[in-house]
């Protein structure tokens, strides 16, 4: 069982550690992820970055997700980061974090979630994760990150049920 809650200052170090442990992110990418965490922690009034942590029964930080409204678009949200510590992977935590933010976005009358990732072979599991979560590949920008490393854009349109 996990509990999903808002990010607090003591979560910063465990998140830095789990981002490193995944082996998926460069030092620069981790710096950017931590910058967003710092924005979130320092400015309680900002609404650009919303961050939630998945906490295990033993109160460990098992994973986290960072998303926010896409500037200038209406009802569109970007998922900026999602990561689960290797020892907690394949237990459905990523799926729970993703469906949690989908509910949040829906609650804010959002209609579209965008996720970007790399085409590198090591991201095959990540791509599978998005596809299994009903995201569709909407675009591919060839050689975006570097030669041979494309930018993949996954999308999910949320359907609102009128009551
Ligand atoms: C992608 C990630 C967040 C998934 O989190 P997770 O908690 O392991 O995922 P879940 O257990 O909820 O898996 C949901 C489904 O995704 C797919 N999936 C997840 N990890 C997979 C893997 N390593 N290989 C193949 N499919 C995978 C499976 O279909 C899985 O369902 P199943 O376990 O019933 O087969 C996690 O693997 C991770 O942190 N990866 C490294 C960082 C990363 O790539 N982040 C995204 C880029 S910003």
PDB file of C-alpha atoms and ligand atoms in Angstrom:
ATOM      1  CA  UNK A   1       0.000   0.000   0.000  1.00  0.00           C
ATOM      2  CA  UNK A   2       1.133   3.518  -0.691  1.00  0.00           C
ATOM      3  CA  UNK A   3      -0.081   6.923   0.293  1.00  0.00           C
ATOM      4  CA  UNK A   4      -0.013   9.821  -2.172  1.00  0.00           C
ATOM      5  CA  UNK A   5       0.535  13.232  -0.578  1.00  0.00           C
ATOM      6  CA  UNK A   6       1.950  16.654  -1.439  1.00  0.00           C
ATOM      7  CA  UNK A   7       5.722  17.129  -1.472  1.00  0.00           C
ATOM      8  CA  UNK A   8       7.416  18.413   1.720  1.00  0.00           C
ATOM      9  CA  UNK A   9      10.939  19.789   2.199  1.00  0.00           C
ATOM     10  CA  UNK A  10      12.373  16.553   3.739  1.00  0.00           C
ATOM     11  CA  UNK A  11      11.428  14.681   0.531  1.00  0.00           C
ATOM     12  CA  UNK A  12      14.004  16.563  -1.544  1.00  0.00           C
ATOM     13  CA  UNK A  13      17.024  14.399  -0.634  1.00  0.00           C
ATOM     14  CA  UNK A  14      15.247  11.033  -1.050  1.00  0.00           C
ATOM     15  CA  UNK A  15      13.914  12.198  -4.426  1.00  0.00           C
ATOM     16  CA  UNK A  16      17.414  13.253  -5.542  1.00  0.00           C
ATOM     17  CA  UNK A  17      18.619   9.792  -4.492  1.00  0.00           C
ATOM     18  CA  UNK A  18      15.852   7.921  -6.276  1.00  0.00           C
ATOM     19  CA  UNK A  19      16.357   9.900  -9.476  1.00  0.00           C
ATOM     20  CA  UNK A  20      20.018   8.858  -9.389  1.00  0.00           C
ATOM     21  CA  UNK A  21      19.201   5.243  -8.501  1.00  0.00           C
ATOM     22  CA  UNK A  22      16.936   4.801 -11.542  1.00  0.00           C
ATOM     23  CA  UNK A  23      20.014   5.262 -13.753  1.00  0.00           C
ATOM     24  CA  UNK A  24      17.740   6.985 -16.277  1.00  0.00           C
ATOM     25  CA  UNK A  25      18.680  10.617 -15.815  1.00  0.00           C
ATOM     26  CA  UNK A  26      21.782  12.674 -16.552  1.00  0.00           C
ATOM     27  CA  UNK A  27      23.180  14.988 -13.873  1.00  0.00           C
ATOM     28  CA  UNK A  28      21.730  17.918 -15.780  1.00  0.00           C
ATOM     29  CA  UNK A  29      18.277  16.346 -15.893  1.00  0.00           C
ATOM     30  CA  UNK A  30      18.410  15.684 -12.152  1.00  0.00           C
ATOM     31  CA  UNK A  31      19.383  19.345 -11.584  1.00  0.00           C
ATOM     32  CA  UNK A  32      16.327  20.444 -13.559  1.00  0.00           C
ATOM     33  CA  UNK A  33      14.050  18.056 -11.627  1.00  0.00           C
ATOM     34  CA  UNK A  34      15.414  19.452  -8.336  1.00  0.00           C
ATOM     35  CA  UNK A  35      14.995  23.032  -9.546  1.00  0.00           C
ATOM     36  CA  UNK A  36      11.277  22.386 -10.012  1.00  0.00           C
ATOM     37  CA  UNK A  37      11.148  20.899  -6.505  1.00  0.00           C
ATOM     38  CA  UNK A  38      12.839  24.036  -5.152  1.00  0.00           C
ATOM     39  CA  UNK A  39      10.358  26.296  -6.938  1.00  0.00           C
ATOM     40  CA  UNK A  40       7.538  24.266  -5.419  1.00  0.00           C
ATOM     41  CA  UNK A  41       9.000  24.357  -1.896  1.00  0.00           C
ATOM     42  CA  UNK A  42      10.011  28.034  -1.909  1.00  0.00           C
ATOM     43  CA  UNK A  43       6.928  29.623  -3.395  1.00  0.00           C
ATOM     44  CA  UNK A  44       3.699  28.383  -1.847  1.00  0.00           C
ATOM     45  CA  UNK A  45       1.660  30.582  -4.184  1.00  0.00           C
ATOM     46  CA  UNK A  46       3.029  29.375  -7.514  1.00  0.00           C
ATOM     47  CA  UNK A  47       0.710  27.168  -9.553  1.00  0.00           C
ATOM     48  CA  UNK A  48       3.019  26.134 -12.390  1.00  0.00           C
ATOM     49  CA  UNK A  49       4.426  22.990 -10.766  1.00  0.00           C
ATOM     50  CA  UNK A  50       2.410  20.584  -8.647  1.00  0.00           C
ATOM     51  CA  UNK A  51       4.300  17.780  -6.970  1.00  0.00           C
ATOM     52  CA  UNK A  52       3.097  14.651  -5.196  1.00  0.00           C
ATOM     53  CA  UNK A  53       4.997  11.906  -3.439  1.00  0.00           C
ATOM     54  CA  UNK A  54       4.115   8.219  -3.128  1.00  0.00           C
ATOM     55  CA  UNK A  55       5.019   7.131   0.376  1.00  0.00           C
ATOM     56  CA  UNK A  56       5.365   3.480   1.353  1.00  0.00           C
ATOM     57  CA  UNK A  57       3.933   1.913   4.518  1.00  0.00           C
ATOM     58  CA  UNK A  58       7.381   2.369   6.061  1.00  0.00           C
ATOM     59  CA  UNK A  59       7.198   6.121   5.257  1.00  0.00           C
ATOM     60  CA  UNK A  60       9.850   5.846   2.543  1.00  0.00           C
ATOM     61  CA  UNK A  61       9.625   8.004  -0.570  1.00  0.00           C
ATOM     62  CA  UNK A  62       8.837   5.348  -3.188  1.00  0.00           C
ATOM     63  CA  UNK A  63       8.206   7.713  -6.093  1.00  0.00           C
ATOM     64  CA  UNK A  64       7.029  11.123  -7.147  1.00  0.00           C
ATOM     65  CA  UNK A  65       5.307  13.003  -9.899  1.00  0.00           C
ATOM     66  CA  UNK A  66       5.556  16.624 -11.057  1.00  0.00           C
ATOM     67  CA  UNK A  67       3.019  18.156 -13.430  1.00  0.00           C
ATOM     68  CA  UNK A  68       1.412  21.472 -14.189  1.00  0.00           C
ATOM     69  CA  UNK A  69      -0.815  23.461 -16.489  1.00  0.00           C
ATOM     70  CA  UNK A  70       0.766  24.167 -19.868  1.00  0.00           C
ATOM     71  CA  UNK A  71       1.328  27.920 -20.068  1.00  0.00           C
ATOM     72  CA  UNK A  72      -0.912  29.631 -22.666  1.00  0.00           C
ATOM     73  CA  UNK A  73      -3.032  26.517 -23.347  1.00  0.00           C
ATOM     74  CA  UNK A  74      -6.515  25.910 -21.952  1.00  0.00           C
ATOM     75  CA  UNK A  75      -7.138  22.659 -20.102  1.00  0.00           C
ATOM     76  CA  UNK A  76      -3.801  21.176 -21.173  1.00  0.00           C
ATOM     77  CA  UNK A  77      -1.340  19.833 -18.608  1.00  0.00           C
ATOM     78  CA  UNK A  78       2.271  18.701 -18.898  1.00  0.00           C
ATOM     79  CA  UNK A  79       3.634  15.801 -16.935  1.00  0.00           C
ATOM     80  CA  UNK A  80       7.195  16.969 -16.252  1.00  0.00           C
ATOM     81  CA  UNK A  81       8.626  14.099 -14.204  1.00  0.00           C
ATOM     82  CA  UNK A  82       7.580  10.752 -12.896  1.00  0.00           C
ATOM     83  CA  UNK A  83       9.936   8.329 -11.204  1.00  0.00           C
ATOM     84  CA  UNK A  84       9.730   5.338  -8.914  1.00  0.00           C
ATOM     85  CA  UNK A  85      12.729   4.045  -6.918  1.00  0.00           C
ATOM     86  CA  UNK A  86      14.039   0.805  -8.465  1.00  0.00           C
ATOM     87  CA  UNK A  87      13.203  -1.271  -5.383  1.00  0.00           C
ATOM     88  CA  UNK A  88       9.576  -0.124  -5.626  1.00  0.00           C
ATOM     89  CA  UNK A  89       9.156  -0.497  -9.392  1.00  0.00           C
ATOM     90  CA  UNK A  90       6.662  -2.921 -10.984  1.00  0.00           C
ATOM     91  CA  UNK A  91       4.324  -2.733  -7.995  1.00  0.00           C
ATOM     92  CA  UNK A  92       1.799  -0.432  -9.606  1.00  0.00           C
ATOM     93  CA  UNK A  93       3.079   2.754  -7.941  1.00  0.00           C
ATOM     94  CA  UNK A  94       3.794   4.545 -11.231  1.00  0.00           C
ATOM     95  CA  UNK A  95       0.299   3.644 -12.401  1.00  0.00           C
ATOM     96  CA  UNK A  96      -1.216   4.988  -9.173  1.00  0.00           C
ATOM     97  CA  UNK A  97       0.731   8.265  -9.441  1.00  0.00           C
ATOM     98  CA  UNK A  98      -0.400   8.688 -13.022  1.00  0.00           C
ATOM     99  CA  UNK A  99      -4.066   7.988 -12.317  1.00  0.00           C
ATOM    100  CA  UNK A 100      -3.867  10.294  -9.288  1.00  0.00           C
ATOM    101  CA  UNK A 101      -2.770  13.238 -11.422  1.00  0.00           C
ATOM    102  CA  UNK A 102      -5.320  12.354 -14.099  1.00  0.00           C
ATOM    103  CA  UNK A 103      -8.037  12.718 -11.458  1.00  0.00           C
ATOM    104  CA  UNK A 104      -6.520  15.995 -10.280  1.00  0.00           C
ATOM    105  CA  UNK A 105      -6.405  17.332 -13.831  1.00  0.00           C
ATOM    106  CA  UNK A 106      -9.968  16.218 -14.440  1.00  0.00           C
ATOM    107  CA  UNK A 107     -11.003  17.950 -11.211  1.00  0.00           C
ATOM    108  CA  UNK A 108      -9.504  21.169 -12.609  1.00  0.00           C
ATOM    109  CA  UNK A 109     -11.502  20.726 -15.839  1.00  0.00           C
ATOM    110  CA  UNK A 110      -8.357  19.698 -17.692  1.00  0.00           C
ATOM    111  CA  UNK A 111      -8.842  17.788 -20.909  1.00  0.00           C
ATOM    112  CA  UNK A 112      -5.400  16.840 -22.177  1.00  0.00           C
ATOM    113  CA  UNK A 113      -2.188  15.516 -20.621  1.00  0.00           C
ATOM    114  CA  UNK A 114       1.106  15.644 -22.501  1.00  0.00           C
ATOM    115  CA  UNK A 115       4.159  13.544 -21.658  1.00  0.00           C
ATOM    116  CA  UNK A 116       7.490  13.768 -23.426  1.00  0.00           C
ATOM    117  CA  UNK A 117      10.175  11.142 -23.390  1.00  0.00           C
ATOM    118  CA  UNK A 118      13.206   9.930 -25.263  1.00  0.00           C
ATOM    119  CA  UNK A 119      13.261   7.221 -27.915  1.00  0.00           C
ATOM    120  CA  UNK A 120      16.437   5.685 -26.468  1.00  0.00           C
ATOM    121  CA  UNK A 121      16.240   1.949 -26.103  1.00  0.00           C
ATOM    122  CA  UNK A 122      16.615   2.118 -22.338  1.00  0.00           C
ATOM    123  CA  UNK A 123      13.366   4.123 -22.245  1.00  0.00           C
ATOM    124  CA  UNK A 124      11.486   1.183 -23.783  1.00  0.00           C
ATOM    125  CA  UNK A 125      10.060   0.314 -20.355  1.00  0.00           C
ATOM    126  CA  UNK A 126       8.961   3.926 -19.899  1.00  0.00           C
ATOM    127  CA  UNK A 127       7.262   3.959 -23.312  1.00  0.00           C
ATOM    128  CA  UNK A 128       5.546   0.687 -22.465  1.00  0.00           C
ATOM    129  CA  UNK A 129       4.409   2.183 -19.175  1.00  0.00           C
ATOM    130  CA  UNK A 130       2.722   5.107 -20.986  1.00  0.00           C
ATOM    131  CA  UNK A 131       1.158   2.898 -23.647  1.00  0.00           C
ATOM    132  CA  UNK A 132      -0.188   0.522 -20.975  1.00  0.00           C
ATOM    133  CA  UNK A 133      -1.618   3.551 -19.202  1.00  0.00           C
ATOM    134  CA  UNK A 134      -3.615   4.426 -22.349  1.00  0.00           C
ATOM    135  CA  UNK A 135      -1.393   7.246 -23.586  1.00  0.00           C
ATOM    136  CA  UNK A 136      -0.946   7.399 -27.333  1.00  0.00           C
ATOM    137  CA  UNK A 137       2.128   8.419 -29.261  1.00  0.00           C
ATOM    138  CA  UNK A 138       1.071  11.666 -30.974  1.00  0.00           C
ATOM    139  CA  UNK A 139       4.383  12.886 -32.363  1.00  0.00           C
ATOM    140  CA  UNK A 140       8.037  12.075 -32.828  1.00  0.00           C
ATOM    141  CA  UNK A 141      10.680  14.727 -33.432  1.00  0.00           C
ATOM    142  CA  UNK A 142      13.648  12.962 -34.929  1.00  0.00           C
ATOM    143  CA  UNK A 143      17.126  13.610 -33.493  1.00  0.00           C
ATOM    144  CA  UNK A 144      15.702  16.056 -30.942  1.00  0.00           C
ATOM    145  CA  UNK A 145      17.807  15.289 -27.844  1.00  0.00           C
ATOM    146  CA  UNK A 146      20.848  14.289 -29.870  1.00  0.00           C
ATOM    147  CA  UNK A 147      21.488  12.516 -33.171  1.00  0.00           C
ATOM    148  CA  UNK A 148      19.578   9.229 -33.047  1.00  0.00           C
ATOM    149  CA  UNK A 149      17.599  10.215 -29.937  1.00  0.00           C
ATOM    150  CA  UNK A 150      14.088  11.336 -30.826  1.00  0.00           C
ATOM    151  CA  UNK A 151      11.588  13.224 -28.699  1.00  0.00           C
ATOM    152  CA  UNK A 152       8.391  11.204 -28.273  1.00  0.00           C
ATOM    153  CA  UNK A 153       5.210  13.009 -27.320  1.00  0.00           C
ATOM    154  CA  UNK A 154       2.516  10.922 -25.659  1.00  0.00           C
ATOM    155  CA  UNK A 155      -0.965  12.280 -25.068  1.00  0.00           C
ATOM    156  CA  UNK A 156      -4.140  11.332 -23.256  1.00  0.00           C
ATOM    157  CA  UNK A 157      -7.456  13.111 -23.798  1.00  0.00           C
ATOM    158  CA  UNK A 158      -9.595  13.005 -20.690  1.00  0.00           C
ATOM    159  CA  UNK A 159     -13.296  12.536 -21.138  1.00  0.00           C
ATOM    160  CA  UNK A 160     -15.626  14.482 -18.961  1.00  0.00           C
ATOM    161  CA  UNK A 161     -18.828  12.834 -17.932  1.00  0.00           C
ATOM    162  CA  UNK A 162     -21.672  15.263 -17.586  1.00  0.00           C
ATOM    163  CA  UNK A 163     -23.907  14.581 -14.606  1.00  0.00           C
TER     164      UNK A 163
HETATM  165  C1  LIG B   1       8.312   4.443 -15.656  1.00  0.00           C
HETATM  166  C2  LIG B   1       8.140   4.220 -14.152  1.00  0.00           C
HETATM  167  C3  LIG B   1       7.719   5.543 -13.510  1.00  0.00           C
HETATM  168  C4  LIG B   1       7.045   3.157 -13.959  1.00  0.00           C
HETATM  169  O1  LIG B   1       6.793   3.020 -12.580  1.00  0.00           O
HETATM  170  P1  LIG B   1       6.401   1.588 -11.929  1.00  0.00           P
HETATM  171  O2  LIG B   1       5.855   1.847 -10.567  1.00  0.00           O
HETATM  172  O3  LIG B   1       7.528   0.663 -12.054  1.00  0.00           O
HETATM  173  O4  LIG B   1       5.238   1.135 -12.928  1.00  0.00           O
HETATM  174  P2  LIG B   1       3.964   0.202 -12.590  1.00  0.00           P
HETATM  175  O5  LIG B   1       4.356  -0.901 -11.686  1.00  0.00           O
HETATM  176  O6  LIG B   1       2.821   1.058 -12.194  1.00  0.00           O
HETATM  177  O7  LIG B   1       3.732  -0.408 -14.039  1.00  0.00           O
HETATM  178  C5  LIG B   1       2.596  -0.185 -14.831  1.00  0.00           C
HETATM  179  C6  LIG B   1       2.759  -0.915 -16.154  1.00  0.00           C
HETATM  180  O8  LIG B   1       3.785  -0.268 -16.921  1.00  0.00           O
HETATM  181  C7  LIG B   1       4.550  -1.239 -17.635  1.00  0.00           C
HETATM  182  N1  LIG B   1       5.943  -1.250 -17.154  1.00  0.00           N
HETATM  183  C8  LIG B   1       6.441  -0.660 -16.047  1.00  0.00           C
HETATM  184  N2  LIG B   1       7.759  -0.903 -15.927  1.00  0.00           N
HETATM  185  C9  LIG B   1       8.110  -1.674 -16.980  1.00  0.00           C
HETATM  186  C10 LIG B   1       9.336  -2.273 -17.399  1.00  0.00           C
HETATM  187  N3  LIG B   1      10.458  -2.116 -16.701  1.00  0.00           N
HETATM  188  N4  LIG B   1       9.312  -3.009 -18.514  1.00  0.00           N
HETATM  189  C11 LIG B   1       8.176  -3.193 -19.233  1.00  0.00           C
HETATM  190  N5  LIG B   1       6.988  -2.660 -18.873  1.00  0.00           N
HETATM  191  C12 LIG B   1       6.951  -1.900 -17.767  1.00  0.00           C
HETATM  192  C13 LIG B   1       3.907  -2.570 -17.356  1.00  0.00           C
HETATM  193  O9  LIG B   1       2.920  -2.816 -18.314  1.00  0.00           O
HETATM  194  C14 LIG B   1       3.276  -2.355 -16.006  1.00  0.00           C
HETATM  195  O10 LIG B   1       2.247  -3.217 -15.734  1.00  0.00           O
HETATM  196  P3  LIG B   1       2.614  -4.695 -15.144  1.00  0.00           P
HETATM  197  O11 LIG B   1       3.568  -4.509 -13.998  1.00  0.00           O
HETATM  198  O12 LIG B   1       1.269  -5.180 -14.721  1.00  0.00           O
HETATM  199  O13 LIG B   1       3.194  -5.431 -16.288  1.00  0.00           O
HETATM  200  C15 LIG B   1       9.427   3.675 -13.492  1.00  0.00           C
HETATM  201  O14 LIG B   1       9.806   2.500 -14.143  1.00  0.00           O
HETATM  202  C16 LIG B   1      10.586   4.638 -13.498  1.00  0.00           C
HETATM  203  O15 LIG B   1      10.749   5.438 -12.570  1.00  0.00           O
HETATM  204  N6  LIG B   1      11.442   4.568 -14.528  1.00  0.00           N
HETATM  205  C17 LIG B   1      12.622   5.369 -14.621  1.00  0.00           C
HETATM  206  C18 LIG B   1      12.332   6.816 -14.752  1.00  0.00           C
HETATM  207  C19 LIG B   1      11.497   7.162 -15.962  1.00  0.00           C
HETATM  208  O16 LIG B   1      11.613   6.589 -17.023  1.00  0.00           O
HETATM  209  N7  LIG B   1      10.633   8.170 -15.788  1.00  0.00           N
HETATM  210  C20 LIG B   1       9.801   8.687 -16.856  1.00  0.00           C
HETATM  211  C21 LIG B   1      10.535   9.705 -17.689  1.00  0.00           C
HETATM  212  S1  LIG B   1      10.309  11.345 -17.018  1.00  0.00           S
END
